[in-house]
Short mmCIF file of C-alpha atoms and ligand atoms in Angstrom, two decimals:
data_model
loop_
_atom_site.label_atom_id
_atom_site.label_comp_id
_atom_site.label_asym_id
_atom_site.label_seq_id
_atom_site.Cartn_x
_atom_site.Cartn_y
_atom_site.Cartn_z
CA MET A 1 141.71 11.18 48.77
CA ASN A 2 145.22 12.90 48.95
CA PHE A 3 145.29 16.19 50.56
CA ARG A 4 148.86 18.16 50.60
CA ARG A 5 150.50 18.12 54.18
CA LEU A 6 150.28 20.87 56.11
CA SER A 7 154.20 20.97 56.57
CA ALA A 8 154.47 21.90 52.75
CA TYR A 9 153.09 24.95 53.57
CA LYS A 10 156.27 27.10 54.12
CA THR A 11 154.59 30.47 54.03
CA PRO A 12 151.79 32.38 55.08
CA SER A 13 150.74 33.47 51.50
CA GLU A 14 150.58 29.65 50.84
CA PHE A 15 148.64 28.99 53.52
CA GLN A 16 146.34 31.40 52.84
CA GLU A 17 146.31 30.73 49.51
CA GLN A 18 145.03 27.06 50.24
CA GLN A 19 142.58 28.52 52.40
CA LYS A 20 140.82 30.18 49.82
CA ASN A 21 140.87 27.15 47.73
CA LEU A 22 138.96 25.43 50.54
CA GLN A 23 136.90 28.42 51.23
CA ILE A 24 137.50 29.02 54.77
CA GLU A 25 139.04 31.18 57.42
CA ILE A 26 141.92 30.48 59.70
CA PRO A 27 143.26 33.37 61.02
CA ILE A 28 147.15 33.82 60.90
CA HIS A 29 147.89 37.51 61.15
CA VAL A 30 149.70 37.58 63.96
CA GLU A 31 153.56 36.69 62.07
CA GLN A 32 156.27 37.62 64.75
CA LEU A 33 157.10 35.28 67.19
CA GLU A 34 157.55 37.59 69.98
CA ALA A 35 153.91 38.91 69.68
CA GLN A 36 152.44 35.18 69.16
CA LYS A 37 154.56 34.50 72.92
CA ALA A 38 153.18 37.75 74.16
CA LEU A 39 149.88 36.52 73.15
CA LEU A 40 150.05 33.01 74.48
CA SER A 41 151.53 34.10 77.53
CA LYS A 42 149.02 36.40 78.45
CA PRO A 43 147.21 35.63 82.22
CA LEU A 44 143.68 34.77 82.00
CA PRO A 45 141.75 36.44 84.81
CA LEU A 46 139.10 34.15 86.51
CA ARG A 47 137.38 36.95 88.78
CA GLU A 48 133.72 37.69 88.64
CA ARG A 49 133.83 34.43 86.33
CA THR A 50 134.22 32.25 89.17
CA ILE A 51 133.72 31.52 92.72
CA LYS A 52 137.63 32.01 93.14
CA GLU A 53 139.45 35.13 92.56
CA ARG A 54 141.99 33.39 90.44
CA THR A 55 144.32 33.70 87.38
CA ILE A 56 145.30 31.49 84.79
CA GLY A 57 148.66 31.88 84.00
CA ASN A 58 148.81 31.44 80.48
CA ARG A 59 146.66 30.82 77.27
CA PHE A 60 147.64 27.03 76.65
CA ALA A 61 144.86 24.44 78.50
CA VAL A 62 145.56 20.76 78.26
CA LEU A 63 142.35 18.79 77.23
CA PRO A 64 141.22 15.92 78.62
CA MET A 65 143.29 12.88 77.41
CA GLU A 66 142.28 9.26 78.75
CA GLY A 67 144.83 6.59 77.94
CA TRP A 68 142.68 3.27 78.78
CA ASP A 69 145.30 2.53 81.00
CA GLY A 70 143.92 2.54 84.75
CA THR A 71 143.09 -0.62 86.79
CA THR A 72 139.72 -2.57 86.57
CA ASP A 73 139.39 -0.74 89.75
CA GLY A 74 139.64 2.78 88.58
CA ARG A 75 142.91 3.65 89.78
CA PRO A 76 145.89 5.43 87.63
CA THR A 77 148.86 3.03 86.46
CA GLU A 78 152.18 4.21 86.12
CA LEU A 79 151.26 5.06 82.13
CA THR A 80 148.65 7.36 83.82
CA LYS A 81 150.92 8.97 86.18
CA ALA A 82 153.33 9.55 83.62
CA ARG A 83 150.86 11.28 81.13
CA TRP A 84 149.62 13.34 84.05
CA ARG A 85 153.20 14.08 84.66
CA HIS A 86 153.59 15.58 81.36
CA PHE A 87 150.33 17.34 81.48
CA GLY A 88 152.24 19.45 84.53
CA GLN A 89 155.56 19.64 82.52
CA SER A 90 154.07 21.09 79.43
CA THR A 91 153.55 24.36 81.61
CA ALA A 92 150.18 25.05 80.29
CA LYS A 93 148.05 26.81 83.07
CA LEU A 94 144.73 25.27 82.43
CA ILE A 95 144.48 21.77 83.00
CA TRP A 96 141.03 20.74 81.43
CA GLY A 97 140.09 17.84 83.33
CA GLY A 98 142.88 15.82 82.96
CA GLU A 99 140.93 12.73 81.48
CA ALA A 100 137.70 11.50 81.74
CA VAL A 101 137.02 10.18 85.47
CA ALA A 102 133.66 8.19 85.49
CA VAL A 103 131.34 8.86 88.65
CA ARG A 104 130.39 5.06 88.85
CA PRO A 105 131.43 1.79 87.54
CA ASP A 106 128.85 1.10 85.08
CA GLY A 107 129.68 4.57 83.54
CA ARG A 108 132.92 3.74 82.37
CA ALA A 109 133.44 3.65 78.89
CA ASN A 110 135.87 1.06 79.02
CA PRO A 111 137.13 -1.52 82.00
CA ASN A 112 140.58 0.88 82.50
CA GLN A 113 138.74 4.15 82.77
CA LEU A 114 139.64 5.94 86.16
CA MET A 115 136.83 6.55 88.76
CA ILE A 116 136.20 8.31 91.40
CA SER A 117 135.18 7.00 94.82
CA PRO A 118 135.99 6.52 98.27
CA ASP A 119 138.49 3.46 97.23
CA THR A 120 140.37 5.77 94.54
CA MET A 121 140.49 9.03 96.53
CA THR A 122 143.99 8.40 97.87
CA ASP A 123 145.34 7.90 94.22
CA LEU A 124 143.54 10.54 92.36
CA GLU A 125 145.01 12.82 95.10
CA GLU A 126 148.55 11.40 94.00
CA LEU A 127 147.89 12.08 90.57
CA LYS A 128 146.93 15.82 91.28
CA GLN A 129 150.12 16.23 93.16
CA ILE A 130 152.51 14.52 90.73
CA LEU A 131 150.75 17.15 87.92
CA SER A 132 151.26 19.99 90.21
CA LYS A 133 155.03 19.03 91.63
CA ALA A 134 156.33 18.51 87.82
CA HIS A 135 154.58 21.81 86.93
CA GLU A 136 156.32 23.36 89.89
CA GLU A 137 159.77 22.06 88.73
CA ALA A 138 158.94 23.19 85.13
CA CYS A 139 158.26 26.52 85.67
CA GLY A 140 158.57 27.51 89.58
CA GLN A 141 154.98 28.21 90.42
CA THR A 142 151.56 26.69 90.54
CA ASP A 143 149.27 29.58 92.22
CA ASP A 144 148.32 30.53 88.45
CA LEU A 145 147.90 26.57 87.49
CA TYR A 146 144.00 25.70 87.58
CA ILE A 147 143.36 21.97 87.53
CA GLY A 148 139.87 20.56 86.76
CA LEU A 149 138.53 16.81 86.79
CA GLN A 150 136.36 15.55 84.19
CA LEU A 151 133.45 13.73 85.63
CA THR A 152 131.39 11.31 83.03
CA HIS A 153 128.82 8.61 82.53
CA SER A 154 129.75 6.98 79.17
CA GLY A 155 125.83 6.14 78.81
CA ARG A 156 125.30 4.94 75.14
CA PHE A 157 129.25 3.87 74.66
CA ALA A 158 129.83 2.71 78.28
CA ARG A 159 131.77 -0.72 78.09
CA PRO A 160 132.61 -0.94 81.66
CA TYR A 161 133.36 -4.47 82.50
CA ASN A 162 134.53 -6.04 79.14
CA LYS A 163 136.35 -4.16 76.19
CA ASN A 164 134.45 -5.76 73.54
CA LYS A 165 130.96 -5.49 75.11
CA LEU A 166 128.93 -2.36 75.08
CA GLU A 167 126.22 -1.67 77.89
CA SER A 168 124.76 1.19 76.69
CA LYS A 169 122.72 3.34 79.01
CA ILE A 170 120.38 5.34 76.98
CA LEU A 171 118.14 8.07 77.17
CA TYR A 172 115.82 7.31 74.10
CA ASN A 173 115.78 5.35 70.98
CA HIS A 174 118.06 6.79 68.38
CA PRO A 175 116.87 6.15 64.86
CA LEU A 176 120.23 5.25 63.64
CA LEU A 177 122.59 4.69 66.50
CA ASP A 178 120.62 2.00 68.04
CA ASN A 179 121.23 -0.03 64.84
CA LYS A 180 124.54 1.01 64.17
CA PHE A 181 125.80 -0.42 67.64
CA GLN A 182 123.08 -3.32 67.63
CA LEU A 183 121.19 -2.28 70.91
CA GLY A 184 118.20 -4.42 69.47
CA GLU A 185 114.73 -3.24 69.78
CA HIS A 186 114.27 -3.76 73.51
CA HIS A 187 117.21 -1.99 74.81
CA PRO A 188 115.97 -0.39 78.49
CA ILE A 189 115.85 3.41 78.77
CA LEU A 190 117.15 4.76 81.74
CA SER A 191 114.21 6.07 83.80
CA ASP A 192 113.43 9.53 85.27
CA SER A 193 114.39 7.81 88.62
CA GLU A 194 117.58 6.34 87.54
CA ILE A 195 118.63 9.82 86.30
CA ASP A 196 117.85 11.19 89.41
CA ASP A 197 119.98 8.66 91.31
CA LEU A 198 122.72 9.24 88.81
CA ILE A 199 122.28 12.87 89.22
CA GLY A 200 123.08 12.18 92.93
CA ASP A 201 126.24 10.11 91.99
CA PHE A 202 127.63 13.30 90.27
CA ILE A 203 127.08 15.71 93.08
CA ILE A 204 128.98 13.14 95.24
CA ALA A 205 131.85 12.93 92.72
CA ALA A 206 132.03 16.69 92.70
CA LYS A 207 132.20 16.77 96.49
CA ARG A 208 134.86 14.38 96.42
CA ALA A 209 136.81 16.31 93.45
CA ALA A 210 136.66 19.44 95.97
CA GLU A 211 138.26 17.38 99.01
CA LEU A 212 140.98 16.45 96.57
CA GLY A 213 141.63 20.14 95.96
CA PHE A 214 140.39 20.52 92.42
CA ASP A 215 139.76 23.76 91.07
CA PHE A 216 136.76 22.84 89.25
CA VAL A 217 135.01 20.09 87.75
CA ASP A 218 133.67 19.39 84.16
CA ILE A 219 130.26 17.97 83.93
CA LYS A 220 130.85 16.17 80.45
CA HIS A 221 128.34 17.13 77.75
CA CYS A 222 130.10 16.15 74.86
CA HIS A 223 131.14 13.29 72.30
CA GLY A 224 128.12 11.25 72.17
CA TYR A 225 128.41 10.46 75.79
CA LEU A 226 125.40 10.69 78.28
CA GLY A 227 125.42 14.33 78.80
CA HIS A 228 125.75 15.12 75.61
CA GLU A 229 123.13 12.61 74.61
CA PHE A 230 120.44 14.54 76.81
CA LEU A 231 120.82 17.89 74.76
CA SER A 232 119.39 15.59 71.71
CA ALA A 233 116.52 13.74 73.51
CA VAL A 234 114.28 15.82 72.11
CA ASP A 235 111.78 13.19 71.84
CA ARG A 236 112.19 11.77 75.34
CA PRO A 237 108.67 12.45 77.52
CA GLY A 238 108.94 13.61 80.67
CA LYS A 239 111.21 15.96 82.63
CA TYR A 240 114.48 15.49 80.87
CA GLY A 241 113.37 15.34 77.53
CA GLY A 242 111.72 17.90 75.07
CA SER A 243 112.28 21.36 76.04
CA LEU A 244 115.95 22.79 76.08
CA GLU A 245 115.14 23.69 79.92
CA ASN A 246 114.30 19.83 80.30
CA ARG A 247 117.19 18.36 78.47
CA MET A 248 119.17 20.74 80.83
CA ARG A 249 117.50 19.41 83.87
CA PHE A 250 120.33 17.00 84.44
CA LEU A 251 123.20 19.83 84.35
CA SER A 252 121.16 22.07 86.13
CA SER A 253 120.23 19.59 88.98
CA ILE A 254 124.07 18.52 89.28
CA VAL A 255 125.04 22.27 89.70
CA ALA A 256 122.39 23.00 92.39
CA GLY A 257 123.53 19.72 94.21
CA ILE A 258 127.48 21.06 93.84
CA ARG A 259 126.25 24.71 95.03
CA SER A 260 125.06 23.34 98.46
CA GLU A 261 127.47 20.21 98.90
CA ALA A 262 130.72 22.14 97.50
CA PRO A 263 130.09 25.86 97.43
CA GLN A 264 133.98 26.47 96.43
CA LEU A 265 133.90 24.27 93.61
CA ASP A 266 134.06 25.74 90.21
CA VAL A 267 132.15 24.14 87.48
CA GLY A 268 132.69 24.00 83.91
CA VAL A 269 131.04 21.89 80.91
CA ARG A 270 133.12 20.61 78.07
CA LEU A 271 130.39 20.63 75.33
CA SER A 272 130.07 19.07 72.06
CA SER A 273 128.67 22.49 70.65
CA ALA A 274 127.42 21.10 67.38
CA ASP A 275 126.87 17.75 65.60
CA LEU A 276 126.07 16.25 62.45
CA LEU A 277 124.55 12.94 61.00
CA PRO A 278 126.37 9.87 61.57
CA PHE A 279 128.95 9.08 59.19
CA VAL A 280 129.73 5.95 57.17
CA LYS A 281 132.27 4.63 55.16
CA GLY A 282 131.71 4.88 51.80
CA GLU A 283 133.14 4.25 48.58
CA ASN A 284 136.68 3.40 49.07
CA ASN A 285 136.90 4.01 52.58
CA LEU A 286 135.58 7.51 52.22
CA GLY A 287 133.74 9.07 55.05
CA GLU A 288 130.25 10.05 53.92
CA MET A 289 127.38 11.38 55.78
CA ALA A 290 124.29 8.71 56.18
CA THR A 291 121.39 9.10 54.44
CA TRP A 292 118.45 10.44 55.82
CA PRO A 293 115.80 10.00 55.99
CA PRO A 294 117.16 6.51 54.68
CA GLN A 295 115.43 5.41 51.18
CA THR A 296 114.13 2.04 52.50
CA PRO A 297 113.32 0.46 55.92
CA ASN A 298 116.30 -1.65 54.78
CA SER A 299 118.57 0.51 53.71
CA GLU A 300 122.25 -0.01 54.28
CA SER A 301 122.89 3.37 54.73
CA LEU A 302 123.99 3.01 58.16
CA LYS A 303 125.31 -0.61 58.49
CA GLY A 304 122.40 -2.59 59.79
CA GLY A 305 119.54 -0.72 58.59
CA ILE A 306 117.34 1.52 60.35
CA SER A 307 115.25 1.17 63.42
CA SER A 308 111.49 0.29 63.69
CA ASN A 309 111.27 3.51 65.40
CA LEU A 310 112.12 5.33 62.49
CA GLU A 311 109.63 2.79 60.34
CA LYS A 312 106.67 3.69 62.45
CA GLN A 313 107.37 7.60 62.37
CA GLU A 314 108.62 8.25 58.88
CA GLN A 315 110.55 11.12 59.83
CA THR A 316 112.08 13.53 57.52
CA GLU A 317 113.64 15.95 59.71
CA TYR A 318 116.72 14.93 61.58
CA ARG A 319 116.67 16.67 64.97
CA TYR A 320 119.09 14.29 66.76
CA ALA A 321 122.41 16.34 66.39
CA PHE A 322 122.36 19.00 69.01
CA GLY A 323 123.78 22.49 67.40
CA GLY A 324 122.59 21.05 63.91
CA ASN A 325 119.90 22.18 61.48
CA ASN A 326 117.13 19.96 60.83
CA HIS A 327 118.42 17.95 58.37
CA GLY A 328 121.99 16.89 60.26
CA SER A 329 123.64 17.94 57.02
CA GLY A 330 124.84 21.65 58.50
CA PHE A 331 124.49 23.50 61.59
CA ASP A 332 122.39 26.09 63.85
CA LEU A 333 124.07 27.32 66.53
CA SER A 334 120.72 28.78 68.20
CA GLU A 335 120.43 25.96 70.71
CA PRO A 336 124.05 25.94 71.79
CA ILE A 337 123.88 29.59 72.34
CA ALA A 338 120.60 29.45 74.80
CA PHE A 339 122.50 26.39 76.06
CA LEU A 340 125.41 28.60 77.16
CA GLN A 341 123.23 31.63 78.12
CA ALA A 342 121.57 29.23 80.35
CA CYS A 343 125.36 28.16 81.86
CA VAL A 344 125.84 31.75 82.41
CA LYS A 345 122.72 31.68 84.66
CA LEU A 346 123.76 28.54 86.34
CA GLY A 347 127.11 30.28 87.66
CA ILE A 348 129.00 28.06 85.27
CA SER A 349 132.42 29.88 84.77
CA LEU A 350 133.80 27.94 82.04
CA VAL A 351 133.32 25.84 78.96
CA CYS A 352 135.55 23.85 76.64
CA LEU A 353 134.00 23.53 73.39
CA SER A 354 134.24 20.19 70.88
CA LEU A 355 132.19 18.91 68.18
CA GLY A 356 130.55 15.69 67.17
CA CYS A 357 131.42 12.28 68.57
CA PRO A 358 134.26 9.99 67.95
CA TYR A 359 132.09 7.12 67.47
CA TYR A 360 130.32 8.24 64.44
CA ASN A 361 131.91 11.35 63.16
CA PRO A 362 135.58 11.38 64.52
CA HIS A 363 136.49 13.65 61.48
CA LEU A 364 134.29 16.36 63.38
CA THR A 365 136.22 15.89 66.73
CA ARG A 366 139.50 15.19 65.98
CA PRO A 367 140.25 16.76 62.50
CA ALA A 368 143.34 14.26 61.40
CA MET A 369 145.07 13.11 58.10
CA PHE A 370 144.99 9.35 59.15
CA PRO A 371 141.84 7.88 60.47
CA PRO A 372 141.58 5.35 63.16
CA SER A 373 140.89 1.63 62.75
CA ASP A 374 137.13 2.25 63.15
CA GLY A 375 137.08 5.42 61.23
CA TYR A 376 136.82 6.30 57.63
CA LEU A 377 139.02 7.98 55.35
CA PRO A 378 138.69 12.05 55.69
CA PRO A 379 135.84 13.42 53.62
CA GLU A 380 137.46 16.59 53.78
CA ASP A 381 140.97 18.35 54.03
CA PRO A 382 141.67 18.25 57.87
CA LEU A 383 142.01 21.87 57.64
CA VAL A 384 138.30 22.60 56.62
CA GLY A 385 137.94 20.53 60.22
CA VAL A 386 140.04 22.78 62.10
CA ALA A 387 138.23 25.90 60.58
CA ARG A 388 135.25 24.86 61.54
CA HIS A 389 136.26 24.16 65.50
CA ILE A 390 137.62 27.53 65.07
CA ASN A 391 134.47 29.20 63.43
CA ILE A 392 132.11 27.91 65.73
CA ALA A 393 133.88 28.56 68.54
CA LYS A 394 134.03 32.22 67.48
CA SER A 395 130.15 32.51 66.71
CA LEU A 396 129.69 31.11 70.23
CA LYS A 397 132.06 33.61 72.09
CA GLN A 398 130.72 36.40 70.38
CA MET A 399 127.45 35.27 71.28
CA VAL A 400 128.22 34.62 75.32
CA PRO A 401 131.25 36.76 75.75
CA SER A 402 131.00 36.33 79.78
CA LEU A 403 131.93 32.57 79.42
CA LEU A 404 135.62 31.92 79.44
CA MET A 405 135.89 29.88 76.46
CA VAL A 406 138.48 27.17 75.65
CA GLY A 407 138.87 25.64 71.97
CA SER A 408 139.72 22.35 70.60
CA GLY A 409 140.78 20.60 67.55
CA TYR A 410 143.85 22.62 67.26
CA SER A 411 146.61 19.70 67.08
CA TYR A 412 146.10 19.28 63.24
CA LEU A 413 147.79 22.68 62.50
CA GLN A 414 151.29 21.42 63.80
CA GLU A 415 153.55 24.19 62.84
CA TRP A 416 150.99 26.61 62.32
CA LEU A 417 149.51 25.89 65.60
CA PRO A 418 151.43 28.80 67.70
CA GLN A 419 150.75 31.25 64.87
CA VAL A 420 146.89 30.38 64.64
CA ALA A 421 146.89 29.91 68.55
CA ALA A 422 148.13 33.65 68.87
CA SER A 423 145.68 35.13 66.07
CA VAL A 424 142.51 33.87 67.37
CA LEU A 425 143.53 34.87 70.88
CA GLN A 426 143.91 38.38 69.37
CA LEU A 427 140.78 38.69 67.87
CA GLY A 428 139.26 37.50 71.01
CA TRP A 429 137.36 34.40 68.96
CA ILE A 430 138.23 32.21 72.09
CA ASP A 431 140.25 32.86 75.77
CA SER A 432 142.49 29.97 76.02
CA VAL A 433 143.76 27.51 73.50
CA GLY A 434 143.29 23.50 74.30
CA LEU A 435 145.68 20.96 73.10
CA GLY A 436 145.01 17.38 72.88
CA ARG A 437 146.84 15.00 70.60
CA MET A 438 149.90 17.20 70.45
CA MET A 439 149.91 16.40 74.45
CA LEU A 440 150.49 12.94 73.81
CA SER A 441 153.68 13.45 71.04
CA TYR A 442 154.83 16.60 72.62
CA PRO A 443 153.74 17.50 75.68
CA GLN A 444 156.65 20.22 75.93
CA PHE A 445 155.09 21.67 72.91
CA PRO A 446 153.97 24.79 75.16
CA SER A 447 156.98 24.85 77.42
CA ASP A 448 159.31 25.08 74.33
CA PHE A 449 157.25 27.93 72.61
CA LEU A 450 156.87 30.02 75.56
CA ALA A 451 160.61 29.81 76.41
CA GLY A 452 161.28 30.76 72.87
CA ARG A 453 162.83 27.35 71.86
CA GLU A 454 162.55 26.24 68.52
CA LEU A 455 159.84 23.58 68.28
CA GLN A 456 161.29 20.05 68.06
CA ARG A 457 159.84 19.05 64.69
CA LYS A 458 160.06 15.12 65.14
CA LYS A 459 157.89 15.14 68.28
CA ILE A 460 154.96 17.24 66.36
CA CYS A 461 151.65 15.34 66.30
CA ARG A 462 151.12 14.34 62.60
CA THR A 463 147.69 13.00 63.51
CA PHE A 464 148.33 9.44 62.68
CA SER A 465 145.58 8.12 64.79
CA ASP A 466 147.35 5.62 66.34
CA CYS A 467 146.45 6.97 69.91
CA THR A 468 142.88 6.06 69.10
CA THR A 469 143.57 2.90 66.68
CA ALA A 470 145.32 1.44 70.01
CA PRO A 471 142.45 1.43 72.26
CA ARG A 472 139.87 0.55 69.70
CA ASN A 473 141.49 -2.74 69.57
CA GLY A 474 141.91 -2.97 73.41
CA MET A 475 145.55 -1.69 73.55
CA VAL A 476 146.36 1.42 75.96
CA SER A 477 146.29 5.12 74.38
CA GLY A 478 149.75 6.68 73.68
CA CYS A 479 151.65 8.28 70.83
CA TYR A 480 153.10 5.01 69.56
CA PRO A 481 154.38 6.69 66.38
CA LEU A 482 156.78 9.59 68.41
CA ASP A 483 156.86 8.71 72.05
CA PRO A 484 159.66 6.56 72.89
CA GLU A 485 158.01 4.94 75.66
CA TYR A 486 155.39 3.74 73.36
CA LYS A 487 157.44 3.14 70.48
CA ASN A 488 158.96 0.01 72.37
CA ARG A 489 155.90 -1.48 73.71
CA PRO A 490 155.13 -4.81 72.44
CA GLU A 491 151.59 -3.14 71.71
CA MET A 492 153.19 -1.72 68.47
CA ILE A 493 153.46 -5.08 66.67
CA GLU A 494 150.26 -5.59 67.17
CA LEU A 495 149.29 -2.16 66.02
CA ALA A 496 151.19 -2.64 62.98
CA LYS A 497 149.40 -5.57 62.06
CA ILE A 498 146.35 -3.94 62.27
CA LYS A 499 147.03 -1.17 60.53
CA SER A 500 148.66 -3.41 57.75
CA LYS A 501 145.12 -5.26 57.28
CA LYS A 502 143.42 -2.15 56.44
C1 FMN B 1 143.70 9.24 72.70
C2 FMN B 1 142.46 10.11 72.92
C3 FMN B 1 141.78 10.57 74.18
C4 FMN B 1 140.95 11.24 74.49
N1 FMN B 1 140.28 11.39 75.81
C5 FMN B 1 139.29 12.64 75.84
C6 FMN B 1 138.89 12.46 77.54
O1 FMN B 1 139.23 11.66 78.27
N2 FMN B 1 137.92 13.44 77.64
C7 FMN B 1 137.58 14.53 76.67
O2 FMN B 1 136.64 15.23 76.75
N3 FMN B 1 137.93 14.14 75.18
C8 FMN B 1 138.92 13.28 75.03
N4 FMN B 1 139.36 13.20 73.96
C9 FMN B 1 139.39 14.56 72.79
C10 FMN B 1 140.45 15.37 72.87
O3 FMN B 1 140.45 15.79 74.23
C11 FMN B 1 140.25 16.40 71.60
O4 FMN B 1 138.73 17.03 72.15
C12 FMN B 1 140.36 16.00 70.49
O5 FMN B 1 141.77 15.15 70.42
C13 FMN B 1 140.80 17.10 69.43
O6 FMN B 1 141.60 17.91 70.00
P1 FMN B 1 143.16 18.32 69.25
O7 FMN B 1 143.03 18.30 67.86
O8 FMN B 1 144.23 18.66 69.86
O9 FMN B 1 143.76 16.50 70.04
C14 FMN B 1 140.51 12.21 73.58
C15 FMN B 1 141.36 12.11 72.32
C16 FMN B 1 142.04 11.21 72.07
C17 FMN B 1 142.71 11.14 70.93
#
């Protein structure tokens, strides 16, 4: 399917016309550059929301972006340091977690993921210092810079010791994903006491992050990783499954532990606030939703059929999409709203909203024109994906206004990003605009924009997805098409071969 490239829309009315065609709403009413700048540079007070009385200096946030480039004992390499330096140089004042950092070895999404442990403390401290120093050099002050560390266990998507070997830790048998990822019928399920231990590991990790001077930790609940899987553990018996209160017990126990062990540390949560059924490659490699319920026990609808679990249950409802309707085909935000209201009660100060899971519906998480090698051709104009992020965030912000909310999924907007960002900020649909892939191709995007310099078009992320294709094929991530540091790396040849085979 061919979609018109965004750069082809030269005027707001052309852009609006396309929105009408697509039946979406992405606000772009703040047209004047000065007005956009004023909105994006407006400080964001943290007072009354968090433990520390602080102000975040502007409305740009750096989303967590890992590089699959740490050492196998969880330390940063020069590539990792360069990325964090760029985050600091960007002049964005909220650093949402830096990147996913595993709380213990078996929780790594890949053998090169960072870890927080007694052995890596000095390295993580250096990483934070690199970022702060670069930030100070770029804009002269760091007292309004707010830095978090994203703590994770990768759960179902853990590949801790071998890039090619999933060593999933699961909370329940998923009727589709167990087969898609070939877990086998007897794959063990984490027991309640193993979860109790893991909670302890998160609390220790948070305490370490506080010692390193991070302002907050993000207890990651997005993208199919363990925290997110809790939220769909509707069938799991016992204290961690079933009711929403039970599915949030992992989070609430960690927060209680942090309150007692590191009372000065703020807590945030990155949430996949809504989800759909997994997608599969359909005709002509186009993404399409997996059939639910599958037509026959041997259905090929999800490459590998369905699990015996499903055969036994003869289910018709799809209950495993947190924030999804009962068919997995649309959204019902009542549980995400209840989750966020519970976060307020727990004293959680800020949330970063994302969607879906990059392993089974990547177009939800990262609207893109070009798919990664393990993806599918976009089933919709990527603008629809951006509008979904913006409008779900709007609904959540309206229902839980006291939580500070950071949005995701804006990189696809390219040249239109500042105008949309300023408009959603003005409308109060979000408090801070997160940048992910744009940070890899063009980390100076916020600084150029806020300083009134013309945007450098050749650096703007065009969502080629090489930053995902590379790690999916065992290579470090980065912006291969646009960042000269990556363009000239040997991996570029391998990447070109992989792409030519598609
Ligand atoms: C290469 C790459 C690495 C990422 N690493 C992380 C991560 O460590 N933690 C996380 O929560 N999300 C991660 N994400 C998701 C991004 O933070 C972000 O949600 C996504 O790219 C959509 O935002 P964007 O449109 O600005 O890129 C990653 C995405 C990419 C492409």
